[in-house]
Short mmCIF file of C-alpha atoms in Angstrom, two decimals:
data_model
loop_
_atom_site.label_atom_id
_atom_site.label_comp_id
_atom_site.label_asym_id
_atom_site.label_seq_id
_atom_site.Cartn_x
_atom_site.Cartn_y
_atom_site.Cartn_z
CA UNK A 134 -47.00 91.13 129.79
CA UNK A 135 -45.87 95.00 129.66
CA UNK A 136 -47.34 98.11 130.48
CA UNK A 137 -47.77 101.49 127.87
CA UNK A 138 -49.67 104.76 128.58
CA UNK A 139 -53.08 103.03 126.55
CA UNK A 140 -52.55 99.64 126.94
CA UNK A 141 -51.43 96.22 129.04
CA UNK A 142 -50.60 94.26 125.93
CA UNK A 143 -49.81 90.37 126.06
CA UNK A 144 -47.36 88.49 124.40
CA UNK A 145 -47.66 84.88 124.14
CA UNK A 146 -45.27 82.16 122.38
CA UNK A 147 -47.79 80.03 120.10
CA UNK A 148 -47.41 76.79 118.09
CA UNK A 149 -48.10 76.98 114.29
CA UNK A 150 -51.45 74.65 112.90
CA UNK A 151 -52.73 74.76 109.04
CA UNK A 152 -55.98 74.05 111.09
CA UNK A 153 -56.30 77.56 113.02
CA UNK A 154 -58.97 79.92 112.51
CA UNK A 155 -58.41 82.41 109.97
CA UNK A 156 -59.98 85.82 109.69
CA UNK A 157 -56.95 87.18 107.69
CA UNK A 158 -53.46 86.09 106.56
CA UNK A 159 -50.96 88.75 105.93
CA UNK A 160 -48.10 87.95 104.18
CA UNK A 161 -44.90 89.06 101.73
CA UNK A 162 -43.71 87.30 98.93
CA UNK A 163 -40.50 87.60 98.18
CA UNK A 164 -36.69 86.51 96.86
CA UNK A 165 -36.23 83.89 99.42
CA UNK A 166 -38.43 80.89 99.27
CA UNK A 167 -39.61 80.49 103.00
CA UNK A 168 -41.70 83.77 101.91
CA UNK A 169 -44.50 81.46 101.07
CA UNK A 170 -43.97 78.06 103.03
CA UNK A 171 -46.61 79.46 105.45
CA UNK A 172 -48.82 80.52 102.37
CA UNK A 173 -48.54 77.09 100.62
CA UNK A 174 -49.44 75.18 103.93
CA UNK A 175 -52.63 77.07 104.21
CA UNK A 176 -52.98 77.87 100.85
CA UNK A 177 -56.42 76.05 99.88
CA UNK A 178 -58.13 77.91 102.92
CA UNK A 179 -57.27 81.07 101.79
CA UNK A 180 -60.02 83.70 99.69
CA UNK A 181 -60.68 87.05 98.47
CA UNK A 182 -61.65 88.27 101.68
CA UNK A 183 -59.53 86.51 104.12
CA UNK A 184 -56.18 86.98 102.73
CA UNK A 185 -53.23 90.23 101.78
CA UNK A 186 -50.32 89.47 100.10
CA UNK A 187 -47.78 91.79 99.36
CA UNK A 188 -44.45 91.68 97.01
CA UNK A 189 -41.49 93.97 96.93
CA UNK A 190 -41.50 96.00 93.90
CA UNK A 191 -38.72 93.78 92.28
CA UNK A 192 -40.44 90.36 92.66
CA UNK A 193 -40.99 89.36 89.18
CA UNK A 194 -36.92 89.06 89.21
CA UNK A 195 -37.03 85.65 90.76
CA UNK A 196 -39.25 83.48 89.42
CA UNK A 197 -40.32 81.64 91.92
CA UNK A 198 -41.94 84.54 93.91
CA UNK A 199 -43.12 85.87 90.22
CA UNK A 200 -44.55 82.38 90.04
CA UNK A 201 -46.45 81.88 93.36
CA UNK A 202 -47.76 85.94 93.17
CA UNK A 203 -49.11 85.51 89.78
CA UNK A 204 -50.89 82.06 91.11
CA UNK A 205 -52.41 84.31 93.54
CA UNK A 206 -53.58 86.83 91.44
CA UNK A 207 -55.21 84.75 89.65
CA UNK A 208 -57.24 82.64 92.19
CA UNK A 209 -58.60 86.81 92.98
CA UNK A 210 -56.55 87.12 96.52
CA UNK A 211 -56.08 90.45 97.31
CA UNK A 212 -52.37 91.31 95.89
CA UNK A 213 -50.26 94.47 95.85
CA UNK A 214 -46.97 95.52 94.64
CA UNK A 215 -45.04 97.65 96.98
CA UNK A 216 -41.79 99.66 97.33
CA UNK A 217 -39.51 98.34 99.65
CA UNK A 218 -38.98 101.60 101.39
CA UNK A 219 -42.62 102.75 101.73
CA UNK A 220 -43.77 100.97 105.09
CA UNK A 221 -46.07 103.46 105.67
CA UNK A 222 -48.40 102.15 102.11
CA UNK A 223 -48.10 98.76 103.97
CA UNK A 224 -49.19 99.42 107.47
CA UNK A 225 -52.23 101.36 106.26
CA UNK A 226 -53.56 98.88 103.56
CA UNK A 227 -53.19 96.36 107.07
CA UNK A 228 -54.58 98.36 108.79
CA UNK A 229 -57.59 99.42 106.78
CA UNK A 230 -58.38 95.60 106.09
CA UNK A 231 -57.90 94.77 110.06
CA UNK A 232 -60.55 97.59 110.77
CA UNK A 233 -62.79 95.73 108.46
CA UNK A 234 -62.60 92.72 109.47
CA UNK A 235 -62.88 93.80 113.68
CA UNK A 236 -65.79 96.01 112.83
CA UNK A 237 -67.58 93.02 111.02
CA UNK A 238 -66.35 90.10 113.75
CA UNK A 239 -65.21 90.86 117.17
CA UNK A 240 -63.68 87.69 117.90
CA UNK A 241 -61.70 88.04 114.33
CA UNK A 242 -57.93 86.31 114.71
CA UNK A 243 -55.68 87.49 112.38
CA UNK A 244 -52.33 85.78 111.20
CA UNK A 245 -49.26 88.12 109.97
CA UNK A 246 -46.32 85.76 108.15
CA UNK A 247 -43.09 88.05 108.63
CA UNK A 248 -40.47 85.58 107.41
CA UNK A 249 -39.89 87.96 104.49
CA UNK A 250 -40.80 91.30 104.96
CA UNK A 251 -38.68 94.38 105.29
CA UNK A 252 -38.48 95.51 108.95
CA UNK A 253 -39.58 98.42 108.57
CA UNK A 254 -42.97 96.88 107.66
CA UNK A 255 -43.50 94.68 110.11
CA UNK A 256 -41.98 95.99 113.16
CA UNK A 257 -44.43 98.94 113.98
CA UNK A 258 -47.81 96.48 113.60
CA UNK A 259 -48.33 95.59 116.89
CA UNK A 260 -48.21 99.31 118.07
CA UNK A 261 -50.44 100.37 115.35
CA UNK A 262 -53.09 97.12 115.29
CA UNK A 263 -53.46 97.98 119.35
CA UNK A 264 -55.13 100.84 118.74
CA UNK A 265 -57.76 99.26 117.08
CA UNK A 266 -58.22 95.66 117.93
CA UNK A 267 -60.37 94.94 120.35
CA UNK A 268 -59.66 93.01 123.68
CA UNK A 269 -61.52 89.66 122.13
CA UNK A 270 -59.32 89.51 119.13
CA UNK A 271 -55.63 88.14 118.91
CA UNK A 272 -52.91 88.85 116.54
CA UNK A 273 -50.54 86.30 115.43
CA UNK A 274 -46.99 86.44 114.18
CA UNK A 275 -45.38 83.61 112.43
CA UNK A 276 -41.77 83.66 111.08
CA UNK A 277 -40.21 80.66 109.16
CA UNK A 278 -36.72 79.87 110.13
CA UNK A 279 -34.49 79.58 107.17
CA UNK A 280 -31.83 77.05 106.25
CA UNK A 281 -29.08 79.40 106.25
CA UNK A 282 -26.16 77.37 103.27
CA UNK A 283 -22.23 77.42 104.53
CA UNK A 284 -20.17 80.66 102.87
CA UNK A 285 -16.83 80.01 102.21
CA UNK A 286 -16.23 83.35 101.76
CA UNK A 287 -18.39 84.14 105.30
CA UNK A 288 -22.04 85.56 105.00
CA UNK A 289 -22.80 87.86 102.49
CA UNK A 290 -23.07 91.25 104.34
CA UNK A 291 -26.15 94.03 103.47
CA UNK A 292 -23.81 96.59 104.74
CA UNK A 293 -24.84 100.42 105.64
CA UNK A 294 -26.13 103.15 103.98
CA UNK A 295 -27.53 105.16 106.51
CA UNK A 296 -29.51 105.33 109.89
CA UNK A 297 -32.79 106.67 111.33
CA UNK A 298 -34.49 106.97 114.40
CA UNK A 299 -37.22 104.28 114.07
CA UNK A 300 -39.22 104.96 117.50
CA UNK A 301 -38.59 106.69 121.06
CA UNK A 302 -36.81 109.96 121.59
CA UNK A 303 -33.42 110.72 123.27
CA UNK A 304 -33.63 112.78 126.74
CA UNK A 305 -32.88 116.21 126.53
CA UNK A 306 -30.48 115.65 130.00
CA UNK A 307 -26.94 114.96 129.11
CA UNK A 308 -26.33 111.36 130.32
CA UNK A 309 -24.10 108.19 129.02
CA UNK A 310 -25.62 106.33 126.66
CA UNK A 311 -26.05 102.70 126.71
CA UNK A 312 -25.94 101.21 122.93
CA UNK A 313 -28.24 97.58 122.24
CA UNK A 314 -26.82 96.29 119.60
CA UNK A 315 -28.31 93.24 117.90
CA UNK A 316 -25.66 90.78 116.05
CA UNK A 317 -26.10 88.22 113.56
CA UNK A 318 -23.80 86.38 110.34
CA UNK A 319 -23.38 89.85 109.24
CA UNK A 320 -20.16 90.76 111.45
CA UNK A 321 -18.98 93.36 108.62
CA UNK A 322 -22.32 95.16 109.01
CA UNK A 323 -22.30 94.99 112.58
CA UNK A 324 -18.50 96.69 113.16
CA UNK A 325 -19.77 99.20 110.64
CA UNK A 326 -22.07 100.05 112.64
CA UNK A 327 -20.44 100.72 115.94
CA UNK A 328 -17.79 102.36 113.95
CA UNK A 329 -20.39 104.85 112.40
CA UNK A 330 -21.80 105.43 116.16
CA UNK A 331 -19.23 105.09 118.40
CA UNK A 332 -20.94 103.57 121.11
CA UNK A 333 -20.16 104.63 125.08
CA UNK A 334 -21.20 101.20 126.38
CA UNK A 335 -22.08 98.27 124.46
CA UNK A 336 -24.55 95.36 124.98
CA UNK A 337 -24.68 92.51 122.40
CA UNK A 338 -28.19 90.57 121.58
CA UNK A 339 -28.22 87.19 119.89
CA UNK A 340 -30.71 84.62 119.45
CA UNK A 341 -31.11 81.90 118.01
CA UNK A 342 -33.10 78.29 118.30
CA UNK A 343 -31.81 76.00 120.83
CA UNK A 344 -31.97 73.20 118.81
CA UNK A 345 -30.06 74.73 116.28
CA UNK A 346 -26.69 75.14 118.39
CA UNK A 347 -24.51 75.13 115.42
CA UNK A 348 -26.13 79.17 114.56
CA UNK A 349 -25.22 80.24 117.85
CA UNK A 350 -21.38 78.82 117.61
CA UNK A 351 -21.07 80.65 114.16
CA UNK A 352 -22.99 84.27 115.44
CA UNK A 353 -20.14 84.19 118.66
CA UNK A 354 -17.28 83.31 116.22
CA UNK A 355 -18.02 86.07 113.61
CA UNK A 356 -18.59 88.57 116.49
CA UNK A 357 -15.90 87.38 119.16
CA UNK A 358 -14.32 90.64 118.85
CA UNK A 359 -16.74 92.42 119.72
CA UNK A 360 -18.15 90.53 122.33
CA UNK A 361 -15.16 90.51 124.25
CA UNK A 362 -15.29 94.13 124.13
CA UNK A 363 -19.11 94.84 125.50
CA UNK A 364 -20.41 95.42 128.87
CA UNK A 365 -22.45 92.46 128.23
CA UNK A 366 -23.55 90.15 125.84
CA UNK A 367 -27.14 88.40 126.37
CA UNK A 368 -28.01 85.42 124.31
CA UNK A 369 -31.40 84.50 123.91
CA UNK A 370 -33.78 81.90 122.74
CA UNK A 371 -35.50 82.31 119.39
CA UNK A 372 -38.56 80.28 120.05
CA UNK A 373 -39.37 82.33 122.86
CA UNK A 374 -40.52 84.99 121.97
CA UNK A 375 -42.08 85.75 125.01
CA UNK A 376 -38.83 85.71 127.35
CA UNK A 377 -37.22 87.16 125.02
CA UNK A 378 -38.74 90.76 124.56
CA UNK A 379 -39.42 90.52 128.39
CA UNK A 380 -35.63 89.64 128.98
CA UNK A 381 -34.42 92.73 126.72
CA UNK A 382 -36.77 95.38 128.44
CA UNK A 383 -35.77 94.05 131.87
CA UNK A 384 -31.92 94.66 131.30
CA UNK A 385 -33.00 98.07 129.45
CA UNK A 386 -34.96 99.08 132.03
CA UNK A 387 -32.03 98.03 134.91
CA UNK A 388 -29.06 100.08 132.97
CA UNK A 389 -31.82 102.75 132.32
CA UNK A 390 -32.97 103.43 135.93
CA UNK A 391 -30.01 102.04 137.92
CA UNK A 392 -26.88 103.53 135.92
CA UNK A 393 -29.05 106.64 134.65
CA UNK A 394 -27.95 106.00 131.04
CA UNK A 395 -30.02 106.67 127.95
CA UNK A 396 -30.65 103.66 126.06
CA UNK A 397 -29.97 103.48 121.96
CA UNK A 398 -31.38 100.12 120.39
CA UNK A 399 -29.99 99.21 117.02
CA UNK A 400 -31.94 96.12 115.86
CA UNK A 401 -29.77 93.14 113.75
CA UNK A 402 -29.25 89.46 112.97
CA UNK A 403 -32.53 87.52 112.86
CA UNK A 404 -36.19 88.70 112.68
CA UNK A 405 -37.94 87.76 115.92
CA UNK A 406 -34.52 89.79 117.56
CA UNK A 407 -35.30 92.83 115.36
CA UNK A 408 -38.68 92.62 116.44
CA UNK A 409 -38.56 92.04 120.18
CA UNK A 410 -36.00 94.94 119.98
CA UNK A 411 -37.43 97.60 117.80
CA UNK A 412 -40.76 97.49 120.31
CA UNK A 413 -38.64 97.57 123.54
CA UNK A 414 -39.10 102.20 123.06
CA UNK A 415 -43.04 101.75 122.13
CA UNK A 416 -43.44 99.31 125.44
CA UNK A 417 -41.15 100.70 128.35
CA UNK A 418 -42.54 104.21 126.93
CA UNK A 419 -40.01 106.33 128.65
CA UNK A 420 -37.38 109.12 127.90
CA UNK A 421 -34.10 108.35 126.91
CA UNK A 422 -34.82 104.99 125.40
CA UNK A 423 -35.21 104.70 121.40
CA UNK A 424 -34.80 102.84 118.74
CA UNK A 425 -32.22 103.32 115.51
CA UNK A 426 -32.97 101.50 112.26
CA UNK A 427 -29.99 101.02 109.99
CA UNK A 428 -30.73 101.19 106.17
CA UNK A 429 -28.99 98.38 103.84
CA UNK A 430 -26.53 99.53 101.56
CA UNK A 431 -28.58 98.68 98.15
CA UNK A 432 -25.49 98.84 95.95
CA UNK A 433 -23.73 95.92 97.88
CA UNK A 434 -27.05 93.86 98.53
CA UNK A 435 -27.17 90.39 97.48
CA UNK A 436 -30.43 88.72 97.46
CA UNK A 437 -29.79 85.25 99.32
CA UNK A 438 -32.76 83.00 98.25
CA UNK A 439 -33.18 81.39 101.88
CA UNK A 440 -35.34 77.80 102.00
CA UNK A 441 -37.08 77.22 104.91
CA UNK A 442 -35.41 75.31 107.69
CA UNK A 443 -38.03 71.69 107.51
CA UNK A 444 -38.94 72.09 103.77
CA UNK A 445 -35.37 69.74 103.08
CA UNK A 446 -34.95 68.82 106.53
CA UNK A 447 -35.91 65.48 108.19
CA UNK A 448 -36.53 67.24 111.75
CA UNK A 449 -39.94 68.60 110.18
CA UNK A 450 -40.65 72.63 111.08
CA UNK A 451 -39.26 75.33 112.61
CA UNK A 452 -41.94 78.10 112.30
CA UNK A 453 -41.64 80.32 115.58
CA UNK A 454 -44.46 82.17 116.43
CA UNK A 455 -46.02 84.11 119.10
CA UNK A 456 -49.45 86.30 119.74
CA UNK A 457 -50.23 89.51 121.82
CA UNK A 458 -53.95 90.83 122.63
CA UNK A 459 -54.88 94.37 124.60
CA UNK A 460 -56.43 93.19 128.01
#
C-alpha cells in the first residue's frame, strides 16, 4: 500500500491463470522467445477488441517474433510496429484503448505482459493508468522469468550510452546524495555506471527468485566488488513483488529523512527490480528523490534470445506477477 498526492494505490503479488478474465492483454513481441509464452497460453481467448500487441521496430529480424506477429496480424488483433525509443507512442495507444475499455465496463481487468518490453515503456504505466482507472478495475502485470544459458565468456553486457532523468527532481538544498543502484549479470555495465556518476554513498538492489538460488550466487559473484564497497546491499525476492517495492521505499525513505540525503535511483538487472525501482520517485512523491534511466549502448548490444524459465524445464512456470488498484 503507498500513499501519492491523488492516490492510495495497492500493490498486490498475484498468481498467473489462462482462465482469468480478460478485458485487454497488452503485450510486446520481441527477440527473446518468453515475449509470447504468456500470449500463446491465452492465445485462443484473445480478439480484435480485447487484445494490443506491440513489436520493436526490428522484429521481422528474428523469425520467430516475425512469425508469431504476422500470425497475429492475420487473425485481425490489433498490432503495431514501434520504435524502441518512442515510449511515449506506446503509453498513449495504452492508454487510449484502457480509456475505452473503462468507459464501456467499469469492472474491466486488464493484463499487461512486460517480459519483453523496453523499460522505458512499461515502467511509467501504473502512474499514467491511475489517473484514469477507476477504483473497481485492477491492473495486472505479468513478467516471464527467462532461462538465462551459462557464458563462458560472462554475460553479454548492453553497456552505456548515456543517462536521463526518468522521474522525480533533485532538491535545490545542497545535501549528500544517496545512489540506488540496481545490479544484475551485467557487472561491466554496472561499474560503468558508478564510474560515469561517481556515487557519494552506494546501496546495491538484487533480486531474484528464491527457488532459483543459483541467480543470486552468480549476481553476488559478478558484483562482489562492488558490494563490498556499498553502504549496503539489500537482496530481495523476485516473486514478491509486493515486499519488494515496499522494502525499497522504506530504506529510501529512512536514508532520506534520517541522514538528510537526496536519493538517486538507477534501475538494473531484472525487470520486476527496474520496475519496483523506477516507481519508488512517483510513490514517496517527495524532493530530493528521483529516478535515472541509463540508455544501452546500441553499437555493443547483443540480442540474447531468452526462453522462458518452464517452457524446457520440468519444475513447470515461473511467471511472477502482481496487481495494483486506486482505493
Amino acid at each position: 500500500m503507498m500513499d501519492n498526492q491523488t492516490h492510495r494505490i495497492i500493490f498486490k503479488n498475484e498468481v498467473f491463470s489462462p482462465q482469468c478474465n480478460i478485458d485487454l492483454f497488452v503485450t510486446c513481441i520481441g527477440y527473446e522467445d518468453r515475449s509470447f509464452y504468456i500470449y500463446n497460453k491465452i492465445i485462443d481467448r484473445l480478439n480484435s477488441d480485447n487484445t494490443l500487441i506491440f513489436a520493436v521496430n526490428d522484429y521481422a529480424d528474428y523469425p520467430n517474433a516475425k512469425k508469431i506477429f504476422n500470425e497475429a496480424k492475420s487473425r485481425g488483433l490489433d498490432c503495431s510496429i514501434v520504435q524502441y525509443a518512442n515510449s511515449e507512442a506506446v503509453q498513449k495507444r495504452i492508454m487510449k484503448k484502457v480509456n475505452s475499455i473503462v468507459s464501456k465496463n467499469r469492472s474491466a481487468e486488464i493484463h499487461i505482459d512486460y517480459s519483453s518490453m523496453p523499460r522505458g515503456w512499461y515502467c511509467k504505466l501504473p502512474e499514467l493508468l491511475s489517473q484514469c482507472i477507476l477504483s473497481s478495475n485492477k491492473v495486472y502485470f505479468w513478467y516471464s522469468e527467462g532461462e538465462y544459458l551459462k557464458f563462458d565468456d560472462g554475460y553479454p553486457t548492453v553497456g552505456i550510452n548515456s543517462y536521463v532523468l526518468y522521474s522525480g527532481k533533485p532538491s535545490l538544498v545542497d545535501r549528500n546524495r544517496t545512489h540506488f543502484i540496481g545490479v544484475g549479470f551485467d557487472s561491466i555495465r554496472t561499474n560503468g555506471i558508478i564510474t560515469l556518476l561517481n556515487p557519494e554513498s552506494v546501496v546495491t538492489c538484487a533480486a531474484n527468485n528464491p527457488t532459483r538460488k543459483s541467480i543470486m550466487d552468480k549476481v553476488k559473484t559478478v558484483n562482489k566488488e562492488i558490494m563490498d564497497e556499498s553502504y549496503m546491499n539489500l537482496s530481495l525476492d523476485l516473486t514478491d513483488f509486493e515486499f519488494m517495492i515496499a522494502k525499497i521505499a522504506g530504506i529510501v525513505n529512512e536514508i532520506y529523512t534520517i541522514a538528510h540525503n537526496d536519493i538517486v535511483i538507477i534501475p538494473d538487472g531484472p525487470k520486476p527490480l527496474i520496475f519496483a525501482m523506477s516507481m519508488i520517485p512517483w510513490l514517496t512523491n517527495k524532493p530530493g528523490i528521483c529516478c535515472l534511466h541509463i540508455i544501452r549502448n546500441d553499437s555493443i548490444f547483443k540480442p540474447n534470445n531468452v526462453k522462458a524459465f518452464g517452457e524446457s524445464s520440468e519444475d513447470g512456470d515461473s511467471i511472477i506477477g502482481f496487481s495494483f488498484a486506486n482505493q
